[in-house]
PDB file of C-alpha atoms and ligand atoms in Angstrom:
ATOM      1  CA  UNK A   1     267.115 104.077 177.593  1.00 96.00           C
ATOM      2  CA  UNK A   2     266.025 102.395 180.997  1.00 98.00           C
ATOM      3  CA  UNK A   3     264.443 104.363 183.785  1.00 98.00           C
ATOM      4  CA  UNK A   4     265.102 103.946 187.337  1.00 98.00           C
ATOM      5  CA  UNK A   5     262.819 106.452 189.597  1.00 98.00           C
ATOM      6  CA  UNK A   6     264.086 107.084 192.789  1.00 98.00           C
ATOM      7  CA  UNK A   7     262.108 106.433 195.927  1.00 98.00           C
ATOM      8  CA  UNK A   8     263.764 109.725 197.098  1.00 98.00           C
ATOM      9  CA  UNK A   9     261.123 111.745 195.696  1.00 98.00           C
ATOM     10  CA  UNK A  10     257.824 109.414 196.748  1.00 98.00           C
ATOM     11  CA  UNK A  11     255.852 109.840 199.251  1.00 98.00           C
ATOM     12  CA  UNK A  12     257.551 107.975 202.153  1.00 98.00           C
ATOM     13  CA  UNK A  13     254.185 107.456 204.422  1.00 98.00           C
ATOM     14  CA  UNK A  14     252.929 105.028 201.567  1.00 98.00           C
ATOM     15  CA  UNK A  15     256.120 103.363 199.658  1.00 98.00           C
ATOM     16  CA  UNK A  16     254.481 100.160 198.986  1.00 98.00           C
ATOM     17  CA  UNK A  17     252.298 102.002 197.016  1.00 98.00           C
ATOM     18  CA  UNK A  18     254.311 104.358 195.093  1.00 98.00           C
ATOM     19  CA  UNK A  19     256.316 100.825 194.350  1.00 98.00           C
ATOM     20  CA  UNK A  20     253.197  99.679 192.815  1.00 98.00           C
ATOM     21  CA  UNK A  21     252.556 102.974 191.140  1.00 98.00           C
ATOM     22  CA  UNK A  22     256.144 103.337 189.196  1.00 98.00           C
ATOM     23  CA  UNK A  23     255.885  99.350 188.385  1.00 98.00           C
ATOM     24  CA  UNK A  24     252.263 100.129 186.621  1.00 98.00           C
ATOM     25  CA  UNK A  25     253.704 103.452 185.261  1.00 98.00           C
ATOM     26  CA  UNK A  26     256.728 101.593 183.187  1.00 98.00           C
ATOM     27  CA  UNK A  27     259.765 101.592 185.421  1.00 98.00           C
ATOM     28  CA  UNK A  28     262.668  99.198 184.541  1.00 98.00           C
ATOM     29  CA  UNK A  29     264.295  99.313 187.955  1.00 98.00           C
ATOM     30  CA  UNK A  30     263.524 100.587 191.426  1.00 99.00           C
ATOM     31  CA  UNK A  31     266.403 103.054 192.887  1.00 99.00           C
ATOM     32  CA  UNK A  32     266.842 103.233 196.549  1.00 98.00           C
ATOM     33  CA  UNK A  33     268.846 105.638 197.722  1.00 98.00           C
ATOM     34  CA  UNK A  34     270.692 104.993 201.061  1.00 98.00           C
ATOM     35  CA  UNK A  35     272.406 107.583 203.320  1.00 98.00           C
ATOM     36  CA  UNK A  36     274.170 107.563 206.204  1.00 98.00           C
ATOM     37  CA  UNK A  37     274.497 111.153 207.522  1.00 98.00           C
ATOM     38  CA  UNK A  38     278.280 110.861 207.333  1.00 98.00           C
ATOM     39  CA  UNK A  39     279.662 110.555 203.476  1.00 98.00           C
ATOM     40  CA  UNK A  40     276.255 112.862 202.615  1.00 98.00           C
ATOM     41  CA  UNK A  41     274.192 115.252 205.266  1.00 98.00           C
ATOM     42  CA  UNK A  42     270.917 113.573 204.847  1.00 98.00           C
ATOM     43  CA  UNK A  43     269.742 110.458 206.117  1.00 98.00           C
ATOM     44  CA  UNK A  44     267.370 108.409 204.368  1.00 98.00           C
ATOM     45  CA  UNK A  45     266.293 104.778 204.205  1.00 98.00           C
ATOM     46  CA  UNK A  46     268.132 101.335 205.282  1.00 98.00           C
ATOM     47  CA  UNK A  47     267.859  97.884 204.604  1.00 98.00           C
ATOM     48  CA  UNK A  48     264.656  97.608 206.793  1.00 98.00           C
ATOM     49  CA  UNK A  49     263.432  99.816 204.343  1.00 98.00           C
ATOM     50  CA  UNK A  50     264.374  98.168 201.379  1.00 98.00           C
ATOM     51  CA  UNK A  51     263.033  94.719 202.561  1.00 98.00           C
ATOM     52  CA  UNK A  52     259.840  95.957 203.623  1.00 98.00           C
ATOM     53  CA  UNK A  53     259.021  97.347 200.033  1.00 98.00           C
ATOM     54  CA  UNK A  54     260.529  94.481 197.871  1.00 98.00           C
ATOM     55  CA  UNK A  55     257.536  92.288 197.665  1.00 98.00           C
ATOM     56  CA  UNK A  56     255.685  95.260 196.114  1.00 98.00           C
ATOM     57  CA  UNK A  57     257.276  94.675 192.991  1.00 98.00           C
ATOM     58  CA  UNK A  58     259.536  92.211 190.703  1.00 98.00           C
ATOM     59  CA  UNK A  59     261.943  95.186 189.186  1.00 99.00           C
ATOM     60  CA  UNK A  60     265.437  94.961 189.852  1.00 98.00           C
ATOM     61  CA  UNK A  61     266.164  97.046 192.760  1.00 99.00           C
ATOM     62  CA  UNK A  62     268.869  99.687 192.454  1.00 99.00           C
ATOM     63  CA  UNK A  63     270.623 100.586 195.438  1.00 99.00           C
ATOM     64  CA  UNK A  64     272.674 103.494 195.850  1.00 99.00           C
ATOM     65  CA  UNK A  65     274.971 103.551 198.588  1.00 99.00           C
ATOM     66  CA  UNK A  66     275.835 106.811 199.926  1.00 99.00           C
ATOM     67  CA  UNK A  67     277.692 105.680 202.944  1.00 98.00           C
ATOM     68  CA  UNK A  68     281.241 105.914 204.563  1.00 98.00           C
ATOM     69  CA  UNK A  69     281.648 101.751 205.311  1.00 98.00           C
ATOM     70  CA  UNK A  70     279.497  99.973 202.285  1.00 98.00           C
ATOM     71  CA  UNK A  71     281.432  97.058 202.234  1.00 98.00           C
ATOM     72  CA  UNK A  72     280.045  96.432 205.948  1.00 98.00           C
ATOM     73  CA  UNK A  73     276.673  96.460 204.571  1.00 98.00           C
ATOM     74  CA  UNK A  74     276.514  94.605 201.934  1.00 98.00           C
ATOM     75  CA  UNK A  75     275.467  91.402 203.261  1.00 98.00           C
ATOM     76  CA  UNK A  76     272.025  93.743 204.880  1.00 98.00           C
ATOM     77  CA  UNK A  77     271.545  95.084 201.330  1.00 99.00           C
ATOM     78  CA  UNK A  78     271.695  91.875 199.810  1.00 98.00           C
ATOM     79  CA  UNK A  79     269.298  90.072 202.180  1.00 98.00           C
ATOM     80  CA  UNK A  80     266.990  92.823 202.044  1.00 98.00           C
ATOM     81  CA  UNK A  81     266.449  92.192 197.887  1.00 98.00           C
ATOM     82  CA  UNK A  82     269.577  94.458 196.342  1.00 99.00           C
ATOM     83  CA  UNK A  83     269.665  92.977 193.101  1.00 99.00           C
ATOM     84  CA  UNK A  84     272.310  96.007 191.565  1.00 99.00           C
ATOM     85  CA  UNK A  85     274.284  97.534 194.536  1.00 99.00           C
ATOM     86  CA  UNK A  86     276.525 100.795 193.343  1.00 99.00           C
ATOM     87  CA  UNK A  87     278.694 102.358 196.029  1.00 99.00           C
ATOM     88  CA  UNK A  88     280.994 105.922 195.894  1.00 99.00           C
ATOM     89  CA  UNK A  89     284.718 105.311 194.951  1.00 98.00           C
ATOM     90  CA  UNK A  90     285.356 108.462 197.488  1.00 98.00           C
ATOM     91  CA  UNK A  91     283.515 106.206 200.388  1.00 98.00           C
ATOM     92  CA  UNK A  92     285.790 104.622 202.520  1.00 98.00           C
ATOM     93  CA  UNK A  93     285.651 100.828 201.471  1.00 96.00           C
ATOM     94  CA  UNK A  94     288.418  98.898 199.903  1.00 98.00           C
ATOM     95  CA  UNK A  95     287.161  99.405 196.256  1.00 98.00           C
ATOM     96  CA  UNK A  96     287.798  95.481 194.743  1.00 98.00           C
ATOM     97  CA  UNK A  97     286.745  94.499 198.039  1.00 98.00           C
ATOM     98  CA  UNK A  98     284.241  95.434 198.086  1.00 98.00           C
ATOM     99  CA  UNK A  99     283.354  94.608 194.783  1.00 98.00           C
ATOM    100  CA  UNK A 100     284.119  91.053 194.961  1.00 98.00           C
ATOM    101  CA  UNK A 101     281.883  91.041 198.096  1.00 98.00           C
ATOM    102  CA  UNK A 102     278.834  92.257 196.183  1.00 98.00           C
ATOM    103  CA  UNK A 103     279.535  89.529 194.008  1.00 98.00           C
ATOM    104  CA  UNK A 104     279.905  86.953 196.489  1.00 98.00           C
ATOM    105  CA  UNK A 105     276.528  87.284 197.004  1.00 98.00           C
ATOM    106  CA  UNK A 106     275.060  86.768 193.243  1.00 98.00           C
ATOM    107  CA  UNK A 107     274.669  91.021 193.031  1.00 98.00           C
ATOM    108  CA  UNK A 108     275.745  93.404 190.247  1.00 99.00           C
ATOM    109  CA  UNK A 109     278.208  95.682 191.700  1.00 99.00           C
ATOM    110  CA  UNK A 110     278.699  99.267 189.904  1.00 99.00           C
ATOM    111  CA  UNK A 111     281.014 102.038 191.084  1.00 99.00           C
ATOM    112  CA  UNK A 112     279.401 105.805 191.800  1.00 99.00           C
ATOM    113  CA  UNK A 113     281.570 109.124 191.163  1.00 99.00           C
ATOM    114  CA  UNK A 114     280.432 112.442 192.065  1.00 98.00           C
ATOM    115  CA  UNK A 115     280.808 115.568 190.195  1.00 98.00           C
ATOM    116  CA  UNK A 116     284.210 116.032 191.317  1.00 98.00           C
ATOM    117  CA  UNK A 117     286.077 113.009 190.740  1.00 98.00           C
ATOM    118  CA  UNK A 118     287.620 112.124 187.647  1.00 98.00           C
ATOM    119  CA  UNK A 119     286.076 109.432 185.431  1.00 98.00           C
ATOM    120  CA  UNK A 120     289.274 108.100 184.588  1.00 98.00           C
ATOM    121  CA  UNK A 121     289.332 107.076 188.415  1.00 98.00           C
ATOM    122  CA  UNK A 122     287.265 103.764 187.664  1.00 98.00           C
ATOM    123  CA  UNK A 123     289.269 103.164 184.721  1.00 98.00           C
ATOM    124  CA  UNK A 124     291.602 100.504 186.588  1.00 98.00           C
ATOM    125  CA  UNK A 125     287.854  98.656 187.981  1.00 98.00           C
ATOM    126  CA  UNK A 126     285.597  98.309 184.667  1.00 98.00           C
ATOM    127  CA  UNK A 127     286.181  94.747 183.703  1.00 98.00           C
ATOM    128  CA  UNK A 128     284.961  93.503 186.974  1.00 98.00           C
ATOM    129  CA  UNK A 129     282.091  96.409 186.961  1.00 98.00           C
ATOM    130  CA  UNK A 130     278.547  95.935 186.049  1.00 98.00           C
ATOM    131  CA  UNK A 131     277.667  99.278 185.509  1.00 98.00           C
ATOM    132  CA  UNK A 132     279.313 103.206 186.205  1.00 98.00           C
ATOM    133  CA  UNK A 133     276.907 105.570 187.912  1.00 99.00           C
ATOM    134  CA  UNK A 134     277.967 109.038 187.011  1.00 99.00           C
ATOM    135  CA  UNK A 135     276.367 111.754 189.363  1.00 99.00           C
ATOM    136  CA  UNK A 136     275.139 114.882 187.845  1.00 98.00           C
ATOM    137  CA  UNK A 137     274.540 116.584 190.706  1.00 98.00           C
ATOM    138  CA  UNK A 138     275.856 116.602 194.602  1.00 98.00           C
ATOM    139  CA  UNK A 139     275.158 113.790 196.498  1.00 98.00           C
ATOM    140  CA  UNK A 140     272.840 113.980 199.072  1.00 98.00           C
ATOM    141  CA  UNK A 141     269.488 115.462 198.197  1.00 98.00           C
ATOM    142  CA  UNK A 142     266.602 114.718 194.965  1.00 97.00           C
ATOM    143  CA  UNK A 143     265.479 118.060 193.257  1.00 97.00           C
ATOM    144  CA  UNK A 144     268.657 119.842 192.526  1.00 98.00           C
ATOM    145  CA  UNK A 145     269.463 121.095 189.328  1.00 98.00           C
ATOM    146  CA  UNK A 146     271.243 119.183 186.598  1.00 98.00           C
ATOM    147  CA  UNK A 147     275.126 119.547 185.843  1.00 98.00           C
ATOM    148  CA  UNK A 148     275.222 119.056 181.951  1.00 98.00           C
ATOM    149  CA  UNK A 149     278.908 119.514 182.275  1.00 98.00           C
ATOM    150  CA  UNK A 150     279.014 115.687 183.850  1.00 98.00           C
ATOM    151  CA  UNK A 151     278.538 114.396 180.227  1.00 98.00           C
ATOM    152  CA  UNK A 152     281.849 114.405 178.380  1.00 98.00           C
ATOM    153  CA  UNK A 153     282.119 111.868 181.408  1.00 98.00           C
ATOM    154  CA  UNK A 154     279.727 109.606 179.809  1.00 98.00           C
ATOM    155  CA  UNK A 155     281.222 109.588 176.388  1.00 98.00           C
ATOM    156  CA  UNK A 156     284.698 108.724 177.719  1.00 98.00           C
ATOM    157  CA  UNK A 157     282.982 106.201 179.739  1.00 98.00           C
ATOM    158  CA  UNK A 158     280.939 104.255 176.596  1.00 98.00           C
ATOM    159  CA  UNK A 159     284.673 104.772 174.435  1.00 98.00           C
ATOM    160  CA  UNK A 160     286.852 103.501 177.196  1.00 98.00           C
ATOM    161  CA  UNK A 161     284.763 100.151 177.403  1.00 98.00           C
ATOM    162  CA  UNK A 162     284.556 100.084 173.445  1.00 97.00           C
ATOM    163  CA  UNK A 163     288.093  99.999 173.280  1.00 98.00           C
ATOM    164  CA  UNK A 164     288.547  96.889 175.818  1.00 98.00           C
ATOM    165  CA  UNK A 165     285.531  95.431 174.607  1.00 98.00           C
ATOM    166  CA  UNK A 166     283.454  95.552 178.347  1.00 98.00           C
ATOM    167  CA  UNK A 167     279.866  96.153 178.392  1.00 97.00           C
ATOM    168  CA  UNK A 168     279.399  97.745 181.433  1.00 98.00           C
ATOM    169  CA  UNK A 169     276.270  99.886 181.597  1.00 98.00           C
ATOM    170  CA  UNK A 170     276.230 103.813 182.387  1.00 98.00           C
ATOM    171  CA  UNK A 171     273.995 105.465 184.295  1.00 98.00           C
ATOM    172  CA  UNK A 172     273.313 108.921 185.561  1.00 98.00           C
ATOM    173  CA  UNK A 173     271.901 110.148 188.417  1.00 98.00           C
ATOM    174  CA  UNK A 174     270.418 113.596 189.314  1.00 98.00           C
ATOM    175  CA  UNK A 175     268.157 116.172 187.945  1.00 98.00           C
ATOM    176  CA  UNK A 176     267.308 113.915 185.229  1.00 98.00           C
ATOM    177  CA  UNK A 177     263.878 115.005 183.681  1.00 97.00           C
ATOM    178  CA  UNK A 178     261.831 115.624 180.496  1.00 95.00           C
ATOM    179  CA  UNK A 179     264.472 118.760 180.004  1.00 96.00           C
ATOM    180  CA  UNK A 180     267.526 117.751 180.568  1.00 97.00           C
ATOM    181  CA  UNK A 181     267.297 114.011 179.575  1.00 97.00           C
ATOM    182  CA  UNK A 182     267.970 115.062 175.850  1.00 97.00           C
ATOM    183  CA  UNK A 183     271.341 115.803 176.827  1.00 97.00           C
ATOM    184  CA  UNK A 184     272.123 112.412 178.492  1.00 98.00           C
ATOM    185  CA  UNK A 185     270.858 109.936 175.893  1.00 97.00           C
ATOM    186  CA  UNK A 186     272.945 111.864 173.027  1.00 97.00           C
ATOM    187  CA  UNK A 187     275.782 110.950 175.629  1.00 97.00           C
ATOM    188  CA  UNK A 188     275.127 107.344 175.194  1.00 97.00           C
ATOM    189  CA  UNK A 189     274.051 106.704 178.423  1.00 98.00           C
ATOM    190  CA  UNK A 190     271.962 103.377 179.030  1.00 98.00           C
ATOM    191  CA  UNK A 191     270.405 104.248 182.248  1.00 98.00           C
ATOM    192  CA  UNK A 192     268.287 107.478 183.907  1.00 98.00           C
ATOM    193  CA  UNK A 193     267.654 107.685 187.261  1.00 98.00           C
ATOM    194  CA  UNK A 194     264.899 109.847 187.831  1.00 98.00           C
ATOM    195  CA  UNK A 195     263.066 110.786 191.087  1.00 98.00           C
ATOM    196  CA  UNK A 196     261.313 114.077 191.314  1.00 98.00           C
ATOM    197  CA  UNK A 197     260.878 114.174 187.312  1.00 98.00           C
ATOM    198  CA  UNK A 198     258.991 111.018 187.657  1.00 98.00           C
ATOM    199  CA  UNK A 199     257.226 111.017 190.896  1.00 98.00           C
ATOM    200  CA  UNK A 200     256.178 114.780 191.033  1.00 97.00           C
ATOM    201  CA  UNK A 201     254.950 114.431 187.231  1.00 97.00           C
ATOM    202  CA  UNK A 202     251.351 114.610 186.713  1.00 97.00           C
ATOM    203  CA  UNK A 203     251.597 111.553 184.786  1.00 98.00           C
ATOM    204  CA  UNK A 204     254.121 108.840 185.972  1.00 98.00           C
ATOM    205  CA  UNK A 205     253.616 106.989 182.970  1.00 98.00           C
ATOM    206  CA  UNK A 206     253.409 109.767 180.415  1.00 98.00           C
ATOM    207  CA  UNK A 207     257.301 111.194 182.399  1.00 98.00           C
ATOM    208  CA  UNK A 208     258.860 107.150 181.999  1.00 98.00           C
ATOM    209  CA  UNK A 209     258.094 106.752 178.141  1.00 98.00           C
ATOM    210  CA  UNK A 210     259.128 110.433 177.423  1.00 98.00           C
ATOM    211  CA  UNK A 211     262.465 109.728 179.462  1.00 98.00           C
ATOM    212  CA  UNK A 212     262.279 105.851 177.878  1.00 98.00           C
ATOM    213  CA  UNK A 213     262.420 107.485 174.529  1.00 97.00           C
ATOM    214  CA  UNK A 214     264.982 110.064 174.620  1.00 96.00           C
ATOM    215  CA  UNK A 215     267.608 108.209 172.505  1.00 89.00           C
ATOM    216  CA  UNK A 216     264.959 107.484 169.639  1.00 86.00           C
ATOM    217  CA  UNK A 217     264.203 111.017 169.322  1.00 72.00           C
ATOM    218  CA  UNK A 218     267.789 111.848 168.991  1.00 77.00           C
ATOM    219  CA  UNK A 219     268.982 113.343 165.253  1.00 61.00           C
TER     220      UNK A 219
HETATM  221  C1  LIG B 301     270.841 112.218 195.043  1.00 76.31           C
HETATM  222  C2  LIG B 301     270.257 110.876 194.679  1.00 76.31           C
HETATM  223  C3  LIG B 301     269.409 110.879 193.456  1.00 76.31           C
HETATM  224  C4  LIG B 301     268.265 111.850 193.490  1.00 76.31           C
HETATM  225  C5  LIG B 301     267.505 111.871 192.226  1.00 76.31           C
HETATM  226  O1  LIG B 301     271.776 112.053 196.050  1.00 76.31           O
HETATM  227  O2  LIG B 301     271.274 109.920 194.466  1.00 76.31           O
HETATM  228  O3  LIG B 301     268.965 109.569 193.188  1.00 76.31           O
HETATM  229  O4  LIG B 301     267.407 111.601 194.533  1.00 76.31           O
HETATM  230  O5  LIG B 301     266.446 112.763 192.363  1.00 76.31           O
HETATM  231  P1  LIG B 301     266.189 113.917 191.298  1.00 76.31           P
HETATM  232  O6  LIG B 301     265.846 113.229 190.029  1.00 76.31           O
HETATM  233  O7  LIG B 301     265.062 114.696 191.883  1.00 76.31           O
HETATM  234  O8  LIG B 301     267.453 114.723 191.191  1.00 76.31           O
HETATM  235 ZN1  LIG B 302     270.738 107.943 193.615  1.00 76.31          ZN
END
């Protein structure tokens, strides 16, 4: 399985340098998480952000739009080194829209659905998907605790796209750590995120190969 820690959970006086650190620890992918204050109540980091960290590392960035309008900022995300831009089917945006826009501009564009939303819901989108990102906990905040009950999503995801023949990736995103990542890779999932199970870990590198490894250690 591929690991994406989330910048969340860094320390946000020094992200050039907790780029570096994840990059040297084993990451796969870099995921930025974006908020606007409106479709979540936090606020976080924008594409001023994003472009002032990207030339700490060569990993894919992963940007997770939690935002009422992503389709308007798309062409921000993009310029600012999105390479994989996943946006909430409950945001506001025209969904094929907006995923023709991502891909308008050379990105991989993956759908997000919170805890409450069906997964059957991005049924109708997967052939022009990249990847799913299944949320495991509420939008909106790193450190909360992990909703195994999100994984039967998973399953139905990796089956529906088995049965049309896609291969769109699945990831999952929140409270993934050394604990609950068991349950996720017997899911079939290809992608963790991971952001205070890999940053607040007293080894980086020791937290990405454990979470790297979860589906080899499966029975
Ligand atoms: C939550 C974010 C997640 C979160 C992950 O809204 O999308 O990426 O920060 O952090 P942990 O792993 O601490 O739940
Ligand atoms: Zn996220």
């Amino acid at each position: 399985m591929k690991v994406a820690p989330s910048l969340l959970s860094c320390d946000f006086s020094k992200m050039g340098e907790e780029v570096v650190r994840i990059d040297r620890a084993g990451a796969d992918l870099v995921h930025l998480d974006v908020m606007d204050g409106h479709f979540v109540p936090n606020i976080t980091i924008g594409p001023c952000i994003v472009s002032a960290v990207r030339p700490y590392t060569k990993l894919p960035f992963d940007v997770h739009l939690m935002i009422d309008h992503p389709i308007d900022y798309i062409d921000a995300f993009a310029d600012a080194g999105a390479d994989i831009i996943t946006f909430h089917i409950e945001a506001k945006s025209d969904i094929d829209r907006t995923i023709e826009k991502i891909r308008q501009r050379g990105l991989l564009p993956g759908i997000v659905i919170k805890p409450k939303t069906p997964v059957e819901s991005v049924f109708p989108y997967l052939d022009k998907l990249y990847m799913v990102l299944v949320m495991t906990v509420e939008p909106g905040f790193g450190g909360q605790s992990f909703m195994a009950d999100m994984m039967p999503k998973i399953t139905a995801l990796k089956e529906e796209c088995k049965k049309r023949q896609l291969n769109v990736l699945v990831e999952v995103d929140g409270g993934v750590s050394e604990k609950t990542v068991g349950a996720v890779a017997a899911a079939g999932a290809d992608i963790c995120v991971s952001g205070t199970g890999v940053f607040k870990a007293k080894d980086a590198a020791a937290a990405i190969k454990f979470l790297q490894e979860s589906d080899k250690n499966l029975c």
